[in-house]
PDB file of C-alpha atoms in Angstrom:
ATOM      1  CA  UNK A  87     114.682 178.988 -21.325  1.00  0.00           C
ATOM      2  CA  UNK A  88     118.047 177.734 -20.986  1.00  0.00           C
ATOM      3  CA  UNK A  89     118.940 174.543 -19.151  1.00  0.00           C
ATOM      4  CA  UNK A  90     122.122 172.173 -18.610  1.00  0.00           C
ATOM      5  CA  UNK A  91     121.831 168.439 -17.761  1.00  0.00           C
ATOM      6  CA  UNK A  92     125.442 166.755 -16.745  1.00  0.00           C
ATOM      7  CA  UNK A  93     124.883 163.505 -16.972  1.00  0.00           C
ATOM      8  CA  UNK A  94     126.228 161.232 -13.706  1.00  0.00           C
ATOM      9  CA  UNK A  95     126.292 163.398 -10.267  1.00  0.00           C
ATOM     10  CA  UNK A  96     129.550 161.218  -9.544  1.00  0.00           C
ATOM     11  CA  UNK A  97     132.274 159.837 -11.757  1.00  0.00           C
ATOM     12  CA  UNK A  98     135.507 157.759 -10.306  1.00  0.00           C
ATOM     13  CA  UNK A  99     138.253 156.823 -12.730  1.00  0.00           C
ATOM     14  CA  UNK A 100     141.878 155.415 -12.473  1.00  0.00           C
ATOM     15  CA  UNK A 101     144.734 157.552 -11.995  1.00  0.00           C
ATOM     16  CA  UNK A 102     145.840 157.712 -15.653  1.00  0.00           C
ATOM     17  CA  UNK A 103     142.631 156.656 -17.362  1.00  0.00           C
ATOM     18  CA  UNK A 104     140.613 158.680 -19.399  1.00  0.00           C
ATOM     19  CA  UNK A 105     138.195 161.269 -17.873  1.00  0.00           C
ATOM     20  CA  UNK A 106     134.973 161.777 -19.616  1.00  0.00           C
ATOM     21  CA  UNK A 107     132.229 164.678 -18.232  1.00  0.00           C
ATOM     22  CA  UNK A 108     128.767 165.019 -19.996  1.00  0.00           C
ATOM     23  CA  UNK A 109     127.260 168.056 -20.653  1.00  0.00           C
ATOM     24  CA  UNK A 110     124.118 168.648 -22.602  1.00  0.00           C
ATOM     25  CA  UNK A 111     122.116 172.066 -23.063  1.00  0.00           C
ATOM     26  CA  UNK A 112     118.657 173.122 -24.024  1.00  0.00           C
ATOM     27  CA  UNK A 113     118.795 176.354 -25.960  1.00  0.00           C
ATOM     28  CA  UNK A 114     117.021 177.925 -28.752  1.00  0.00           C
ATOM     29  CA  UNK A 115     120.268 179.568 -30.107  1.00  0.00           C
ATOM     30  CA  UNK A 116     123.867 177.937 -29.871  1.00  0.00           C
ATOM     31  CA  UNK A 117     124.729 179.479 -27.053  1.00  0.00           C
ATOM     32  CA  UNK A 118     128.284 180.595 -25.460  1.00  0.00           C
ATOM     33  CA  UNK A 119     129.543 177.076 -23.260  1.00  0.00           C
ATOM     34  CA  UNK A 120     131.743 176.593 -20.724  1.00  0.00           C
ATOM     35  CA  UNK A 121     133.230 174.390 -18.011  1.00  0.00           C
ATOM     36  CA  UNK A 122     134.785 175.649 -14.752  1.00  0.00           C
ATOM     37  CA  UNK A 123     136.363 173.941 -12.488  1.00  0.00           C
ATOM     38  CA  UNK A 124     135.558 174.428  -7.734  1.00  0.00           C
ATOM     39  CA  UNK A 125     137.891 172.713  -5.487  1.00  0.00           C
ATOM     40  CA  UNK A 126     136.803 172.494  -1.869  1.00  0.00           C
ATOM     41  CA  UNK A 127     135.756 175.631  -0.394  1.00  0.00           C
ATOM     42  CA  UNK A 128     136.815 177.316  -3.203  1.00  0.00           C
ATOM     43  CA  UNK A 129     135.400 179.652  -5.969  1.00  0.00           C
ATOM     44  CA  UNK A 130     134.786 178.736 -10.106  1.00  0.00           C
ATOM     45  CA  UNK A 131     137.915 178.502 -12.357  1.00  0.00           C
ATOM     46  CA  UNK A 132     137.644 178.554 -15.598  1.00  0.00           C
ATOM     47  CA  UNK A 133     138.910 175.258 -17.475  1.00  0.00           C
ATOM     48  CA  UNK A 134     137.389 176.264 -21.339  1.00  0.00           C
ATOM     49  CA  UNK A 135     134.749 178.040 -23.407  1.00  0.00           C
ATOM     50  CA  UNK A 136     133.825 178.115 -26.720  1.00  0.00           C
ATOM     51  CA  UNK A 137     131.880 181.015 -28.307  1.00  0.00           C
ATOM     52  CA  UNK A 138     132.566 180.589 -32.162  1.00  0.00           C
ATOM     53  CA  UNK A 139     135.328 178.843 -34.249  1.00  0.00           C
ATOM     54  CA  UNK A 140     136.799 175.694 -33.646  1.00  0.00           C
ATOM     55  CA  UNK A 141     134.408 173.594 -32.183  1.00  0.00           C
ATOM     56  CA  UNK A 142     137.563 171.098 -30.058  1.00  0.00           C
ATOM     57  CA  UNK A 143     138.393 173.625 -27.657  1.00  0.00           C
ATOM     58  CA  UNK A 144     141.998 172.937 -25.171  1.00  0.00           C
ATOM     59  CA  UNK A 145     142.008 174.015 -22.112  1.00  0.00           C
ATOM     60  CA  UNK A 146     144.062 174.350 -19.232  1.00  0.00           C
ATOM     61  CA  UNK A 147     145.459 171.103 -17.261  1.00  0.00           C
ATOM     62  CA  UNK A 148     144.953 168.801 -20.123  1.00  0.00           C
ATOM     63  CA  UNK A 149     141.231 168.793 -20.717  1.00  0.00           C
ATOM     64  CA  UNK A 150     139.430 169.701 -23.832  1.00  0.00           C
ATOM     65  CA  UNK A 151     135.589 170.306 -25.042  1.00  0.00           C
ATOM     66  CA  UNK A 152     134.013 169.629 -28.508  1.00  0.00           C
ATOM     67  CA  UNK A 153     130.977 171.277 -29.099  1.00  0.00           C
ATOM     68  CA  UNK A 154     128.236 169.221 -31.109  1.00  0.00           C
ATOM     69  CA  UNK A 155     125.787 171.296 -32.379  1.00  0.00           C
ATOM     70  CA  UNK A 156     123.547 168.617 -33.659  1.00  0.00           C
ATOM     71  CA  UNK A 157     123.660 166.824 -30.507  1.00  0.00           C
ATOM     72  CA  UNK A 158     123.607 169.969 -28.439  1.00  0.00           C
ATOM     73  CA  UNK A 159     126.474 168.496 -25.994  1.00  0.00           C
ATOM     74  CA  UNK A 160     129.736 169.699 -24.900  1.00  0.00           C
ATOM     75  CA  UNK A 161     131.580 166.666 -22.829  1.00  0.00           C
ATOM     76  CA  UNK A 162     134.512 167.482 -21.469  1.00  0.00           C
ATOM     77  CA  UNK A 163     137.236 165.047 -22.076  1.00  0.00           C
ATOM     78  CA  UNK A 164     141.469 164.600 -20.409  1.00  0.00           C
ATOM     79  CA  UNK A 165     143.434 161.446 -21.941  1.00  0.00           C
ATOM     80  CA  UNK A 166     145.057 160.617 -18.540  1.00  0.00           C
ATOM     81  CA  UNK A 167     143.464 161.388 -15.492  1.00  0.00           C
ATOM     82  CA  UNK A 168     145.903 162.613 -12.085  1.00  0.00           C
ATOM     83  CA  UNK A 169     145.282 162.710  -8.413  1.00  0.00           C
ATOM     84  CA  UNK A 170     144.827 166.551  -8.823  1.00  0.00           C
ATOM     85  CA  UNK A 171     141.970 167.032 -11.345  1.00  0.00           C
ATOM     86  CA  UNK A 172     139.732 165.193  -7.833  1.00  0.00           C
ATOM     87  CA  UNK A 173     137.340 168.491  -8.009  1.00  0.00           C
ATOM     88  CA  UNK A 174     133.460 169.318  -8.682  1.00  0.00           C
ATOM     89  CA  UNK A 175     133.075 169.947 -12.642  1.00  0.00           C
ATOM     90  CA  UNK A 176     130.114 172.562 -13.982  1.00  0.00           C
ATOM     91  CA  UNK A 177     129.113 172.993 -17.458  1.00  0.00           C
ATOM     92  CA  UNK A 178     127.186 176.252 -17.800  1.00  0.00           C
ATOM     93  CA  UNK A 179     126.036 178.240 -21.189  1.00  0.00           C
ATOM     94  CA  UNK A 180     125.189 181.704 -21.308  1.00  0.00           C
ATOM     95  CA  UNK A 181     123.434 183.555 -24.201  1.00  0.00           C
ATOM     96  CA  UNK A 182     124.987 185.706 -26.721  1.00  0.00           C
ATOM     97  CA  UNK A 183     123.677 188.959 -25.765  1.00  0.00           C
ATOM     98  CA  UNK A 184     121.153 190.232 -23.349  1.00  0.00           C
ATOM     99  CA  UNK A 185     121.999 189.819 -19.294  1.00  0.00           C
ATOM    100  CA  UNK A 186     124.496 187.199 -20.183  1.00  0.00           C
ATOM    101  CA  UNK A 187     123.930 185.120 -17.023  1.00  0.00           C
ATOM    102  CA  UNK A 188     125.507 181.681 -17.102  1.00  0.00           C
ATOM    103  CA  UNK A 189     122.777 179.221 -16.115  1.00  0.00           C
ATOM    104  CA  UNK A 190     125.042 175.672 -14.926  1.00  0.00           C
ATOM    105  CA  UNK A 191     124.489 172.449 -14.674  1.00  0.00           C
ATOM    106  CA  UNK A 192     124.157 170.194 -11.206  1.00  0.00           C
ATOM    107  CA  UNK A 193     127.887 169.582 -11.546  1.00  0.00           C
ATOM    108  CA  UNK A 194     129.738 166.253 -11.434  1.00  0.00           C
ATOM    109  CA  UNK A 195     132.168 165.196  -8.835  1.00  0.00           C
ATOM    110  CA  UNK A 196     135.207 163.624 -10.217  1.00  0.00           C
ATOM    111  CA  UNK A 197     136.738 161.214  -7.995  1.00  0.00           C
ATOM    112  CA  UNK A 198     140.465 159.855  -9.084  1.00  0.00           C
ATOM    113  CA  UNK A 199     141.176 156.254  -7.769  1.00  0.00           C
ATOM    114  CA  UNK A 200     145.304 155.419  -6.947  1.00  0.00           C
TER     115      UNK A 200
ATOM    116  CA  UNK B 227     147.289 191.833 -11.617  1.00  0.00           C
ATOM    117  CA  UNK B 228     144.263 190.797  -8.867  1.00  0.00           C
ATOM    118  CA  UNK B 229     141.550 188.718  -9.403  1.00  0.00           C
ATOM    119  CA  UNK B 230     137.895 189.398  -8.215  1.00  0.00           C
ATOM    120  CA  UNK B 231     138.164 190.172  -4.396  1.00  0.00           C
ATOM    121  CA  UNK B 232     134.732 189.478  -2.420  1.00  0.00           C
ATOM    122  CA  UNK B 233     134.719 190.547   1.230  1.00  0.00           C
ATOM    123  CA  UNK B 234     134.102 188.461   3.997  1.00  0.00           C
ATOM    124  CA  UNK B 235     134.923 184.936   3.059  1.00  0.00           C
ATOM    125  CA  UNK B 236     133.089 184.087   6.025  1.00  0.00           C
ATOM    126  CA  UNK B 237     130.157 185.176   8.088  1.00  0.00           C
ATOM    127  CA  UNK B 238     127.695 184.190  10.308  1.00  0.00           C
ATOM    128  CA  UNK B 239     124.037 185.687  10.817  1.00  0.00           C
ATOM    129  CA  UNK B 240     121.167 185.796  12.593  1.00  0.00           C
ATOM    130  CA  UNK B 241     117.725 184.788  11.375  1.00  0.00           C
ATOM    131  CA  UNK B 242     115.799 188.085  10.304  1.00  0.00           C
ATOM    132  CA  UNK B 243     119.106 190.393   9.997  1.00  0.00           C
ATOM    133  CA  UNK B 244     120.611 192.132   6.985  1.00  0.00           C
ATOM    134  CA  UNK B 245     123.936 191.121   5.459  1.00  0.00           C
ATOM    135  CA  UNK B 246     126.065 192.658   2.814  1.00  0.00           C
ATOM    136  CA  UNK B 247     128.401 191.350   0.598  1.00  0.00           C
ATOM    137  CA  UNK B 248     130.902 193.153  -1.322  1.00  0.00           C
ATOM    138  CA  UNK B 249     133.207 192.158  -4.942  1.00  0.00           C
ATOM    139  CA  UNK B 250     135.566 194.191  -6.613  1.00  0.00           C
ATOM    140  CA  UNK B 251     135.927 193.201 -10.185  1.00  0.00           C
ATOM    141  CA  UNK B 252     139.078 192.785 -12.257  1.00  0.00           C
ATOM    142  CA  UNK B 253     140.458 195.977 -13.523  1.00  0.00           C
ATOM    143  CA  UNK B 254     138.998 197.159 -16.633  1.00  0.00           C
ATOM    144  CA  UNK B 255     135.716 194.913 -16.064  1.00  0.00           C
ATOM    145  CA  UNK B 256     132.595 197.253 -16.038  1.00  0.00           C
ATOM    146  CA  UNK B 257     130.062 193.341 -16.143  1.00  0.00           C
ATOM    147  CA  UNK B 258     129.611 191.592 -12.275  1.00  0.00           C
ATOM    148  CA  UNK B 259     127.287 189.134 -11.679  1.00  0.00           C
ATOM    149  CA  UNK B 260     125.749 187.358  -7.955  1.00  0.00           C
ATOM    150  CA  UNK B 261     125.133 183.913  -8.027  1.00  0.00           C
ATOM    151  CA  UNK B 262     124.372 181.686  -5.051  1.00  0.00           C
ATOM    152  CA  UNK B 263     125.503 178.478  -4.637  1.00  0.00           C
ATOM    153  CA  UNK B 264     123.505 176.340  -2.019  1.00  0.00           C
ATOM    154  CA  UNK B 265     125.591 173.503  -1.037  1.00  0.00           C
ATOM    155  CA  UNK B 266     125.700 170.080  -3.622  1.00  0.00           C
ATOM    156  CA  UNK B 267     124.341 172.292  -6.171  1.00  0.00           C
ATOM    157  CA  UNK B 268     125.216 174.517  -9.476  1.00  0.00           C
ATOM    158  CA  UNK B 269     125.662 178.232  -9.041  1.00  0.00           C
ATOM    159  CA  UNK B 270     122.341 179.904  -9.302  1.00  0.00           C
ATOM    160  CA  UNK B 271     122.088 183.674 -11.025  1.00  0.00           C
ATOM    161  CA  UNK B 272     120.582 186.558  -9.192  1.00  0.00           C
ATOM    162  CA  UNK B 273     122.252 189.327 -10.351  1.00  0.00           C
ATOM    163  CA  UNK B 274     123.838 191.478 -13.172  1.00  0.00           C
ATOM    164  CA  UNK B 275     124.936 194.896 -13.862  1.00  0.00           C
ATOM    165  CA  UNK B 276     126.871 196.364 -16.153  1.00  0.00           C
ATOM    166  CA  UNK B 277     127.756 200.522 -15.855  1.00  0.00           C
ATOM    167  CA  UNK B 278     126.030 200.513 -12.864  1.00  0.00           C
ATOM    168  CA  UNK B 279     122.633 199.578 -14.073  1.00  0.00           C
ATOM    169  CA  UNK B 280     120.623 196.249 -13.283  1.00  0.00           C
ATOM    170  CA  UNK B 281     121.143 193.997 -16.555  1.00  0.00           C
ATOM    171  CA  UNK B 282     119.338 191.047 -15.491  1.00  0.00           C
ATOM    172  CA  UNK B 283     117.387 189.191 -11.870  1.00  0.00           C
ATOM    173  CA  UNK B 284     117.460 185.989 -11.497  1.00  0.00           C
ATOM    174  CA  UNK B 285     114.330 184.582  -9.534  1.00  0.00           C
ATOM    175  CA  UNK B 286     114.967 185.484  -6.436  1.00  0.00           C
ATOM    176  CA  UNK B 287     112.519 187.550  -4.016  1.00  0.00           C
ATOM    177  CA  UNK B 288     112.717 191.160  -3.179  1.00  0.00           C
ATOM    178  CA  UNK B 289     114.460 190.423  -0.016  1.00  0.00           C
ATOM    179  CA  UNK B 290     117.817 190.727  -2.414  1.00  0.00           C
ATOM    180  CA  UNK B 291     119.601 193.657  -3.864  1.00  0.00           C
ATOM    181  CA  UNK B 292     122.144 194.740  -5.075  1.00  0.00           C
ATOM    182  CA  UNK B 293     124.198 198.238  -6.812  1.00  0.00           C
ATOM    183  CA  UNK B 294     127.079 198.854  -8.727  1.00  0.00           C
ATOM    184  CA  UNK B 295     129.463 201.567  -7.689  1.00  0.00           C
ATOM    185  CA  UNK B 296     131.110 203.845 -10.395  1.00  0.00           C
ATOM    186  CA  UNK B 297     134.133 202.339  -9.176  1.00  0.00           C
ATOM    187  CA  UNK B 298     132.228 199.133 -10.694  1.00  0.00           C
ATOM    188  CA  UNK B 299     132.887 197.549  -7.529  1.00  0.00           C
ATOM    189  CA  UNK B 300     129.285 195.679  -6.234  1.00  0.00           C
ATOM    190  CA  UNK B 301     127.602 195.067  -3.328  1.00  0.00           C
ATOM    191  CA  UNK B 302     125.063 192.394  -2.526  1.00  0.00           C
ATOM    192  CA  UNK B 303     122.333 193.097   0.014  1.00  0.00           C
ATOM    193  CA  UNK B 304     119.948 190.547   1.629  1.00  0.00           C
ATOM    194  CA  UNK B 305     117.243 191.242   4.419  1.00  0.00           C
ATOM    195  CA  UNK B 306     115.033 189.804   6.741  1.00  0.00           C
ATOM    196  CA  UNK B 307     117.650 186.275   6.293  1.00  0.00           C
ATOM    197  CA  UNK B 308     116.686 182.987   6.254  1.00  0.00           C
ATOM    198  CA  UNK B 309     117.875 180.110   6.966  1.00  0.00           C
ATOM    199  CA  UNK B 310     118.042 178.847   3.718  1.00  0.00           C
ATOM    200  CA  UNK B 311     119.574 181.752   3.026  1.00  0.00           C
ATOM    201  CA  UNK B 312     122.778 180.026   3.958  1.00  0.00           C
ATOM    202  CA  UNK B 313     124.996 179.228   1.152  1.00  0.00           C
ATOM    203  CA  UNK B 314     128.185 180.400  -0.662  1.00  0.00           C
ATOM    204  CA  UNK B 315     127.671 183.797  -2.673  1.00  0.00           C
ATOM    205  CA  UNK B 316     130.033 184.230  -6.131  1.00  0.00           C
ATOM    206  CA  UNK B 317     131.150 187.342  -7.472  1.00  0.00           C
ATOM    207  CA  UNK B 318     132.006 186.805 -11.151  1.00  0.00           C
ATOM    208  CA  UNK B 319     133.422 189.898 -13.648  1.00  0.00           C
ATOM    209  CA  UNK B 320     133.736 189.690 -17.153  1.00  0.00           C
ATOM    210  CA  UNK B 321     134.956 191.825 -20.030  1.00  0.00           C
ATOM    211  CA  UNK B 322     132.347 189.782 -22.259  1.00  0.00           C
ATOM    212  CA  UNK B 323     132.189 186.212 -22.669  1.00  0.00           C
ATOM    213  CA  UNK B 324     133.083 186.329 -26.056  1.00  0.00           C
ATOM    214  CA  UNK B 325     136.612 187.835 -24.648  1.00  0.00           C
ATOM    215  CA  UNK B 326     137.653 185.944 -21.262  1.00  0.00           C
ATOM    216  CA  UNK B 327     134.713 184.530 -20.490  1.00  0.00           C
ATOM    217  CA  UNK B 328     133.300 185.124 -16.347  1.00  0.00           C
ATOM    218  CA  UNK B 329     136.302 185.372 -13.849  1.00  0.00           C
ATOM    219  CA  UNK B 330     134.774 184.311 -10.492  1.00  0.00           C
ATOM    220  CA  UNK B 331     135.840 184.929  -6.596  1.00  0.00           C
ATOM    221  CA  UNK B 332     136.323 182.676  -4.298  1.00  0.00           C
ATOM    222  CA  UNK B 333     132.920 183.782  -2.429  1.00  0.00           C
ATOM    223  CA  UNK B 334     131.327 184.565   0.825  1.00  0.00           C
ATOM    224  CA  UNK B 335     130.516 181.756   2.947  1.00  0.00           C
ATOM    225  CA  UNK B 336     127.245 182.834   4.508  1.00  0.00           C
ATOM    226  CA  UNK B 337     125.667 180.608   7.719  1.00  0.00           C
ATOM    227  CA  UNK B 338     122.420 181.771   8.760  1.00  0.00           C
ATOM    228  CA  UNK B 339     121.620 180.453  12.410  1.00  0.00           C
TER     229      UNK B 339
END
């Protein structure tokens, strides 16, 4: 079965320092990965996948993912941090076929520090 | 163009009633998914369908359901609540990962009293 640790429940960095979210899976296959985003009270967005290719994937407001194969992680990563990426980060994977379901991680509040 | 659309964002129930939730999917998505996401933790699966047939469960008990409409809107149906029933309940659409990956709602915040 599939299964995604993030590593630290709560990170806090500088305004302008570098963010750094860890993700690891469990999974028999590479599976598809992904990182979304939840503000308060809010639903999932979508900050980057990766399926096949490239394994440094961009995303939207400055972050990025590299998937690692042989150490079956996919951190998330932003050079400079800003007062608006303060939010609740999951990693999830899903498998290539079948149901599809994503299966997350705990998540990881990021807290950004004036 | 809209995004997934889930209907109520709020509601409050009863111990031992029914409640149903409802998601409309992106246009041109015929994949929705039900997760549940208990508060301080990761979404949890229960649900998928795809052309209106049940894709995959996720381990929940028989008190959930749910359908797909040909429409490929969904609805979610839970009996007898619990309490610990209470949580928020995601609607998420997809064309195929592979493609867009999941687009999710902004949910139904469910309080069961």
């Amino acid at each position: 079965a599939q299964s995604v640790t993030q590593l630290g429940s709560h990170v806090s960095v500088s305004e302008g320092a570098l963010v750094l979210l860890r993700c690891n899976y469990s999974s028999s296959v590479p599976p598809y990965l992904f990182w979304y985003v939840q503000y308060p009270n809010q639903g999932l967005q979508l900050l980057l996948k990766y399926t096949t290719g490239a394994t440094l994937v961009k995303g939207i407001n400055g972050f990025e993912a590299e998937f690692k194969k042989s150490e079956t992680s996919f951190h998330l990563t932003k050079p400079s941090a800003h007062m608006s990426d303060a939010a609740e980060y999951f990693c999830a994977v899903s498998d290539r076929g079948g149901a599809q379901k994503l299966v997350f991680g705990q998540g990881t509040r990021l807290t950004i520090n004036p | 163009d809209a995004g997934v659309t889930q209907s109520p964002t709020h509601l409050i129930k009863t111990r031992g009633q029914h409640v149903t939730l409802r998601c409309s999917p992106i246009s041109g998505h015929k994949s929705v998914s039900w997760y549940q996401q208990v508060l301080g933790q990761g979404p949890q699966f229960i649900f998928q369908y795809y052309e209106k047939e049940e894709r995959g469960r996720g381990n929940f008990p028989d008190r959930f359901s749910a359908r797909q409409f040909p429409n490929y809107s969904s609805e979610l149906n839970v009996n007898a609540l619990l309490l610990g029933d209470s949580a928020l309940y995601l609607c998420a659409s997809t064309l195929g990962p592979e493609i867009g990956g999941y687009t999710f709602g902004s949910g139904t915040r469910l309080t069961v009293v």
